[in-house]
């Protein structure tokens, strides 16, 4: 069947580089913004989230930045590894986390 | 994997036939979701449930119905399948996260082909 990765914007990086994946959102009333990773043939996996009253949040090798002025969200991955190759989705929620609205995704390809 | 299973994992059916997909969870989560995923569209919410017999529509609910008669099972039914419903279907649950918010955990997906 057709892969979810077709028709997606793609970011290609070398192993060890830092990666930055961007997302624009539209709903200024969203409470939380979330990043998911989806490997081929699997369901999406939660990476990190950030509350709307924060600008930055760090996890293990990942940092999420939120710029509410321009409605922009980014995911930074430090020292990218081949295992980071996947499709990355941003999502937002404005209903107390009852439902999520997903962006269309970005494919990250990491070459050794 | 938050104890989520989906069945069947793959199904091929003909246009006009009814199809039911099952999502089963073992951890007593209150919220359950059905999404479809298509190239170029990402994940789109079909229906969700916030308790037994409590369901609500999502973004793309036309042509789909759901039922939740017990906490552990959330069923998605295509009453009369159409080719436009060929997709990968994901079930998810919501659980509290360490940071004080929530996370949605996804099942492995069901690939449905309508011929």
mmCIF file of N, CA, C and O in Angstrom, chain B residues 16-80:
data_model
loop_
_atom_site.group_PDB
_atom_site.id
_atom_site.type_symbol
_atom_site.label_atom_id
_atom_site.label_comp_id
_atom_site.label_asym_id
_atom_site.label_seq_id
_atom_site.Cartn_x
_atom_site.Cartn_y
_atom_site.Cartn_z
ATOM 1 N N UNK B 16 -19.591 -1.718 -0.388
ATOM 2 C CA UNK B 16 -20.959 -2.008 0.003
ATOM 3 C C UNK B 16 -21.104 -2.963 1.168
ATOM 4 O O UNK B 16 -22.204 -3.127 1.698
ATOM 5 N N UNK B 17 -20.029 -3.597 1.569
ATOM 6 C CA UNK B 17 -20.118 -4.541 2.685
ATOM 7 C C UNK B 17 -19.883 -3.822 4.013
ATOM 8 O O UNK B 17 -19.178 -2.828 4.060
ATOM 9 N N UNK B 18 -20.482 -4.327 5.085
ATOM 10 C CA UNK B 18 -20.212 -3.728 6.400
ATOM 11 C C UNK B 18 -18.897 -4.251 6.963
ATOM 12 O O UNK B 18 -18.508 -5.391 6.715
ATOM 13 N N UNK B 19 -18.213 -3.399 7.707
ATOM 14 C CA UNK B 19 -16.926 -3.764 8.299
ATOM 15 C C UNK B 19 -16.878 -3.219 9.729
ATOM 16 O O UNK B 19 -17.281 -2.079 9.970
ATOM 17 N N UNK B 20 -16.420 -4.026 10.643
ATOM 18 C CA UNK B 20 -16.224 -3.564 12.011
ATOM 19 C C UNK B 20 -14.782 -3.797 12.439
ATOM 20 O O UNK B 20 -14.259 -4.906 12.289
ATOM 21 N N UNK B 21 -14.180 -2.743 12.933
ATOM 22 C CA UNK B 21 -12.834 -2.824 13.484
ATOM 23 C C UNK B 21 -12.926 -2.722 14.999
ATOM 24 O O UNK B 21 -13.736 -1.957 15.535
ATOM 25 N N UNK B 22 -12.059 -3.473 15.669
ATOM 26 C CA UNK B 22 -12.118 -3.513 17.124
ATOM 27 C C UNK B 22 -10.839 -2.971 17.737
ATOM 28 O O UNK B 22 -9.737 -3.285 17.276
ATOM 29 N N UNK B 23 -11.005 -2.173 18.755
ATOM 30 C CA UNK B 23 -9.887 -1.703 19.563
ATOM 31 C C UNK B 23 -10.117 -2.197 20.986
ATOM 32 O O UNK B 23 -11.205 -2.002 21.553
ATOM 33 N N UNK B 24 -9.103 -2.821 21.540
ATOM 34 C CA UNK B 24 -9.204 -3.398 22.877
ATOM 35 C C UNK B 24 -8.075 -2.874 23.749
ATOM 36 O O UNK B 24 -6.915 -2.861 23.322
ATOM 37 N N UNK B 25 -8.412 -2.427 24.962
ATOM 38 C CA UNK B 25 -7.383 -1.958 25.892
ATOM 39 C C UNK B 25 -7.577 -2.644 27.242
ATOM 40 O O UNK B 25 -8.682 -3.028 27.613
ATOM 41 N N UNK B 26 -6.486 -2.806 27.934
ATOM 42 C CA UNK B 26 -6.503 -3.594 29.164
ATOM 43 C C UNK B 26 -6.256 -2.770 30.421
ATOM 44 O O UNK B 26 -6.178 -3.329 31.513
ATOM 45 N N UNK B 27 -6.149 -1.429 30.270
ATOM 46 C CA UNK B 27 -5.735 -0.604 31.409
ATOM 47 C C UNK B 27 -6.810 0.367 31.878
ATOM 48 O O UNK B 27 -6.507 1.333 32.565
ATOM 49 N N UNK B 28 -8.053 0.131 31.488
ATOM 50 C CA UNK B 28 -9.183 0.871 32.054
ATOM 51 C C UNK B 28 -9.151 2.370 31.742
ATOM 52 O O UNK B 28 -9.608 3.195 32.547
ATOM 53 N N UNK B 29 -8.644 2.735 30.563
ATOM 54 C CA UNK B 29 -8.596 4.151 30.203
ATOM 55 C C UNK B 29 -9.980 4.640 29.813
ATOM 56 O O UNK B 29 -10.735 3.946 29.111
ATOM 57 N N UNK B 30 -10.279 5.854 30.239
ATOM 58 C CA UNK B 30 -11.611 6.407 29.986
ATOM 59 C C UNK B 30 -11.768 6.852 28.526
ATOM 60 O O UNK B 30 -12.788 6.627 27.894
ATOM 61 N N UNK B 31 -10.742 7.525 27.986
ATOM 62 C CA UNK B 31 -10.829 8.080 26.637
ATOM 63 C C UNK B 31 -10.237 7.112 25.611
ATOM 64 O O UNK B 31 -9.133 6.589 25.799
ATOM 65 N N UNK B 32 -10.978 6.907 24.529
ATOM 66 C CA UNK B 32 -10.496 6.113 23.405
ATOM 67 C C UNK B 32 -10.836 6.844 22.112
ATOM 68 O O UNK B 32 -11.836 7.572 22.054
ATOM 69 N N UNK B 33 -10.015 6.629 21.090
ATOM 70 C CA UNK B 33 -10.121 7.390 19.843
ATOM 71 C C UNK B 33 -9.969 6.468 18.646
ATOM 72 O O UNK B 33 -9.233 5.495 18.691
ATOM 73 N N UNK B 34 -10.605 6.859 17.522
ATOM 74 C CA UNK B 34 -10.353 6.259 16.231
ATOM 75 C C UNK B 34 -9.904 7.344 15.262
ATOM 76 O O UNK B 34 -10.565 8.385 15.130
ATOM 77 N N UNK B 35 -8.759 7.091 14.611
ATOM 78 C CA UNK B 35 -8.211 7.971 13.582
ATOM 79 C C UNK B 35 -8.070 7.182 12.278
ATOM 80 O O UNK B 35 -7.915 5.976 12.290
ATOM 81 N N UNK B 36 -8.044 7.927 11.181
ATOM 82 C CA UNK B 36 -7.613 7.344 9.924
ATOM 83 C C UNK B 36 -6.399 8.125 9.442
ATOM 84 O O UNK B 36 -6.259 9.334 9.720
ATOM 85 N N UNK B 37 -5.527 7.418 8.737
ATOM 86 C CA UNK B 37 -4.311 8.042 8.230
ATOM 87 C C UNK B 37 -4.176 7.780 6.744
ATOM 88 O O UNK B 37 -4.163 6.617 6.305
ATOM 89 N N UNK B 38 -4.071 8.852 5.976
ATOM 90 C CA UNK B 38 -3.961 8.772 4.527
ATOM 91 C C UNK B 38 -2.805 9.648 4.071
ATOM 92 O O UNK B 38 -2.563 10.713 4.661
ATOM 93 N N UNK B 39 -2.106 9.228 3.005
ATOM 94 C CA UNK B 39 -1.018 10.064 2.478
ATOM 95 C C UNK B 39 -1.513 11.469 2.158
ATOM 96 O O UNK B 39 -2.562 11.630 1.543
ATOM 97 N N UNK B 40 -0.769 12.467 2.620
ATOM 98 C CA UNK B 40 -1.131 13.843 2.332
ATOM 99 C C UNK B 40 -2.119 14.454 3.300
ATOM 100 O O UNK B 40 -2.384 15.658 3.247
ATOM 101 N N UNK B 41 -2.689 13.624 4.196
ATOM 102 C CA UNK B 41 -3.684 14.144 5.139
ATOM 103 C C UNK B 41 -3.288 13.952 6.597
ATOM 104 O O UNK B 41 -3.935 14.467 7.494
ATOM 105 N N UNK B 42 -2.262 13.212 6.861
ATOM 106 C CA UNK B 42 -1.894 12.981 8.252
ATOM 107 C C UNK B 42 -2.945 12.159 8.969
ATOM 108 O O UNK B 42 -3.660 11.360 8.362
ATOM 109 N N UNK B 43 -3.056 12.363 10.262
ATOM 110 C CA UNK B 43 -4.029 11.648 11.094
ATOM 111 C C UNK B 43 -5.257 12.509 11.302
ATOM 112 O O UNK B 43 -5.151 13.668 11.706
ATOM 113 N N UNK B 44 -6.411 11.932 11.042
ATOM 114 C CA UNK B 44 -7.650 12.679 11.220
ATOM 115 C C UNK B 44 -8.583 11.898 12.141
ATOM 116 O O UNK B 44 -8.784 10.701 11.978
ATOM 117 N N UNK B 45 -9.179 12.615 13.085
ATOM 118 C CA UNK B 45 -10.035 11.986 14.086
ATOM 119 C C UNK B 45 -11.393 11.647 13.483
ATOM 120 O O UNK B 45 -12.053 12.493 12.871
ATOM 121 N N UNK B 46 -11.824 10.397 13.716
ATOM 122 C CA UNK B 46 -13.116 9.946 13.199
ATOM 123 C C UNK B 46 -14.190 10.098 14.277
ATOM 124 O O UNK B 46 -15.193 10.779 14.114
ATOM 125 N N UNK B 47 -13.999 9.401 15.370
ATOM 126 C CA UNK B 47 -14.877 9.466 16.542
ATOM 127 C C UNK B 47 -14.019 9.255 17.776
ATOM 128 O O UNK B 47 -12.940 8.675 17.696
ATOM 129 N N UNK B 48 -14.541 9.677 18.922
ATOM 130 C CA UNK B 48 -13.887 9.345 20.161
ATOM 131 C C UNK B 48 -14.918 9.046 21.239
ATOM 132 O O UNK B 48 -16.109 9.342 21.070
ATOM 133 N N UNK B 49 -14.443 8.453 22.313
ATOM 134 C CA UNK B 49 -15.319 8.086 23.421
ATOM 135 C C UNK B 49 -14.707 8.565 24.723
ATOM 136 O O UNK B 49 -13.492 8.450 24.931
ATOM 137 N N UNK B 50 -15.552 9.089 25.604
ATOM 138 C CA UNK B 50 -15.082 9.546 26.914
ATOM 139 C C UNK B 50 -15.705 8.739 28.044
ATOM 140 O O UNK B 50 -15.724 9.178 29.201
ATOM 141 N N UNK B 51 -16.229 7.588 27.703
ATOM 142 C CA UNK B 51 -16.769 6.672 28.698
ATOM 143 C C UNK B 51 -17.701 5.679 28.036
ATOM 144 O O UNK B 51 -18.027 5.814 26.846
ATOM 145 N N UNK B 52 -18.140 4.694 28.809
ATOM 146 C CA UNK B 52 -19.065 3.696 28.269
ATOM 147 C C UNK B 52 -20.334 4.399 27.784
ATOM 148 O O UNK B 52 -20.925 5.207 28.506
ATOM 149 N N UNK B 53 -20.674 4.130 26.548
ATOM 150 C CA UNK B 53 -21.844 4.700 25.866
ATOM 151 C C UNK B 53 -21.735 6.200 25.606
ATOM 152 O O UNK B 53 -22.699 6.810 25.122
ATOM 153 N N UNK B 54 -20.598 6.812 25.883
ATOM 154 C CA UNK B 54 -20.392 8.244 25.631
ATOM 155 C C UNK B 54 -19.425 8.418 24.475
ATOM 156 O O UNK B 54 -18.229 8.130 24.617
ATOM 157 N N UNK B 55 -19.949 8.895 23.338
ATOM 158 C CA UNK B 55 -19.094 9.068 22.169
ATOM 159 C C UNK B 55 -19.388 10.421 21.529
ATOM 160 O O UNK B 55 -20.442 11.028 21.770
ATOM 161 N N UNK B 56 -18.451 10.863 20.702
ATOM 162 C CA UNK B 56 -18.637 12.130 19.995
ATOM 163 C C UNK B 56 -17.936 12.046 18.652
ATOM 164 O O UNK B 56 -17.027 11.229 18.456
ATOM 165 N N UNK B 57 -18.372 12.912 17.727
ATOM 166 C CA UNK B 57 -17.829 12.893 16.378
ATOM 167 C C UNK B 57 -16.524 13.662 16.316
ATOM 168 O O UNK B 57 -16.305 14.628 17.032
ATOM 169 N N UNK B 58 -15.694 13.227 15.375
ATOM 170 C CA UNK B 58 -14.483 13.944 15.067
ATOM 171 C C UNK B 58 -14.604 14.659 13.740
ATOM 172 O O UNK B 58 -15.700 14.916 13.237
ATOM 173 N N UNK B 59 -13.467 14.930 13.153
ATOM 174 C CA UNK B 59 -13.388 15.722 11.924
ATOM 175 C C UNK B 59 -13.980 15.010 10.711
ATOM 176 O O UNK B 59 -14.546 15.648 9.818
ATOM 177 N N UNK B 60 -13.847 13.670 10.648
ATOM 178 C CA UNK B 60 -14.242 12.923 9.451
ATOM 179 C C UNK B 60 -15.164 11.765 9.810
ATOM 180 O O UNK B 60 -14.912 10.620 9.476
ATOM 181 N N UNK B 61 -16.270 12.051 10.461
ATOM 182 C CA UNK B 61 -17.143 11.004 10.991
ATOM 183 C C UNK B 61 -18.151 10.456 9.981
ATOM 184 O O UNK B 61 -18.741 9.391 10.214
ATOM 185 N N UNK B 62 -18.386 11.139 8.867
ATOM 186 C CA UNK B 62 -19.389 10.672 7.911
ATOM 187 C C UNK B 62 -19.043 9.290 7.379
ATOM 188 O O UNK B 62 -17.931 9.042 6.938
ATOM 189 N N UNK B 63 -20.029 8.381 7.418
ATOM 190 C CA UNK B 63 -19.824 7.019 6.929
ATOM 191 C C UNK B 63 -19.324 6.057 7.987
ATOM 192 O O UNK B 63 -19.135 4.869 7.691
ATOM 193 N N UNK B 64 -19.130 6.556 9.194
ATOM 194 C CA UNK B 64 -18.618 5.728 10.304
ATOM 195 C C UNK B 64 -19.546 5.833 11.506
ATOM 196 O O UNK B 64 -20.115 6.893 11.770
ATOM 197 N N UNK B 65 -19.656 4.738 12.239
ATOM 198 C CA UNK B 65 -20.325 4.763 13.535
ATOM 199 C C UNK B 65 -19.443 4.029 14.535
ATOM 200 O O UNK B 65 -18.556 3.255 14.145
ATOM 201 N N UNK B 66 -19.665 4.303 15.807
ATOM 202 C CA UNK B 66 -18.870 3.670 16.857
ATOM 203 C C UNK B 66 -19.785 3.184 17.971
ATOM 204 O O UNK B 66 -20.926 3.634 18.107
ATOM 205 N N UNK B 67 -19.245 2.269 18.749
ATOM 206 C CA UNK B 67 -19.960 1.838 19.943
ATOM 207 C C UNK B 67 -18.970 1.490 21.033
ATOM 208 O O UNK B 67 -17.871 0.999 20.759
ATOM 209 N N UNK B 68 -19.382 1.781 22.268
ATOM 210 C CA UNK B 68 -18.542 1.434 23.427
ATOM 211 C C UNK B 68 -19.487 0.942 24.524
ATOM 212 O O UNK B 68 -20.005 1.729 25.307
ATOM 213 N N UNK B 69 -19.670 -0.350 24.540
ATOM 214 C CA UNK B 69 -20.573 -0.964 25.508
ATOM 215 C C UNK B 69 -19.839 -1.386 26.779
ATOM 216 O O UNK B 69 -20.478 -1.648 27.813
ATOM 217 N N UNK B 70 -18.522 -1.441 26.732
ATOM 218 C CA UNK B 70 -17.726 -1.692 27.915
ATOM 219 C C UNK B 70 -16.403 -0.934 27.810
ATOM 220 O O UNK B 70 -15.979 -0.594 26.702
ATOM 221 N N UNK B 71 -15.798 -0.669 28.933
ATOM 222 C CA UNK B 71 -14.620 0.197 28.966
ATOM 223 C C UNK B 71 -13.513 -0.277 28.041
ATOM 224 O O UNK B 71 -12.862 0.533 27.379
ATOM 225 N N UNK B 72 -13.285 -1.565 27.967
ATOM 226 C CA UNK B 72 -12.112 -2.075 27.258
ATOM 227 C C UNK B 72 -12.245 -2.131 25.747
ATOM 228 O O UNK B 72 -11.249 -2.277 25.053
ATOM 229 N N UNK B 73 -13.457 -2.030 25.204
ATOM 230 C CA UNK B 73 -13.629 -2.187 23.760
ATOM 231 C C UNK B 73 -14.275 -0.963 23.119
ATOM 232 O O UNK B 73 -15.294 -0.455 23.602
ATOM 233 N N UNK B 74 -13.697 -0.534 22.002
ATOM 234 C CA UNK B 74 -14.237 0.588 21.222
ATOM 235 C C UNK B 74 -14.303 0.104 19.783
ATOM 236 O O UNK B 74 -13.270 -0.203 19.173
ATOM 237 N N UNK B 75 -15.511 -0.008 19.243
ATOM 238 C CA UNK B 75 -15.715 -0.573 17.915
ATOM 239 C C UNK B 75 -15.982 0.532 16.898
ATOM 240 O O UNK B 75 -16.756 1.454 17.167
ATOM 241 N N UNK B 76 -15.372 0.395 15.733
ATOM 242 C CA UNK B 76 -15.607 1.305 14.619
ATOM 243 C C UNK B 76 -16.284 0.518 13.503
ATOM 244 O O UNK B 76 -15.754 -0.503 13.076
ATOM 245 N N UNK B 77 -17.435 0.994 13.033
ATOM 246 C CA UNK B 77 -18.176 0.295 11.996
ATOM 247 C C UNK B 77 -18.337 1.157 10.760
ATOM 248 O O UNK B 77 -18.703 2.333 10.862
ATOM 249 N N UNK B 78 -18.036 0.559 9.627
ATOM 250 C CA UNK B 78 -18.340 1.142 8.329
ATOM 251 C C UNK B 78 -19.583 0.401 7.853
ATOM 252 O O UNK B 78 -19.517 -0.787 7.543
ATOM 253 N N UNK B 79 -20.719 1.072 7.837
ATOM 254 C CA UNK B 79 -21.980 0.382 7.544
ATOM 255 C C UNK B 79 -22.000 -0.166 6.118
ATOM 256 O O UNK B 79 -22.541 -1.241 5.869
ATOM 257 N N UNK B 80 -21.427 0.598 5.198
ATOM 258 C CA UNK B 80 -21.374 0.196 3.796
ATOM 259 C C UNK B 80 -20.075 0.756 3.212
ATOM 260 O O UNK B 80 -20.023 1.919 2.831
#
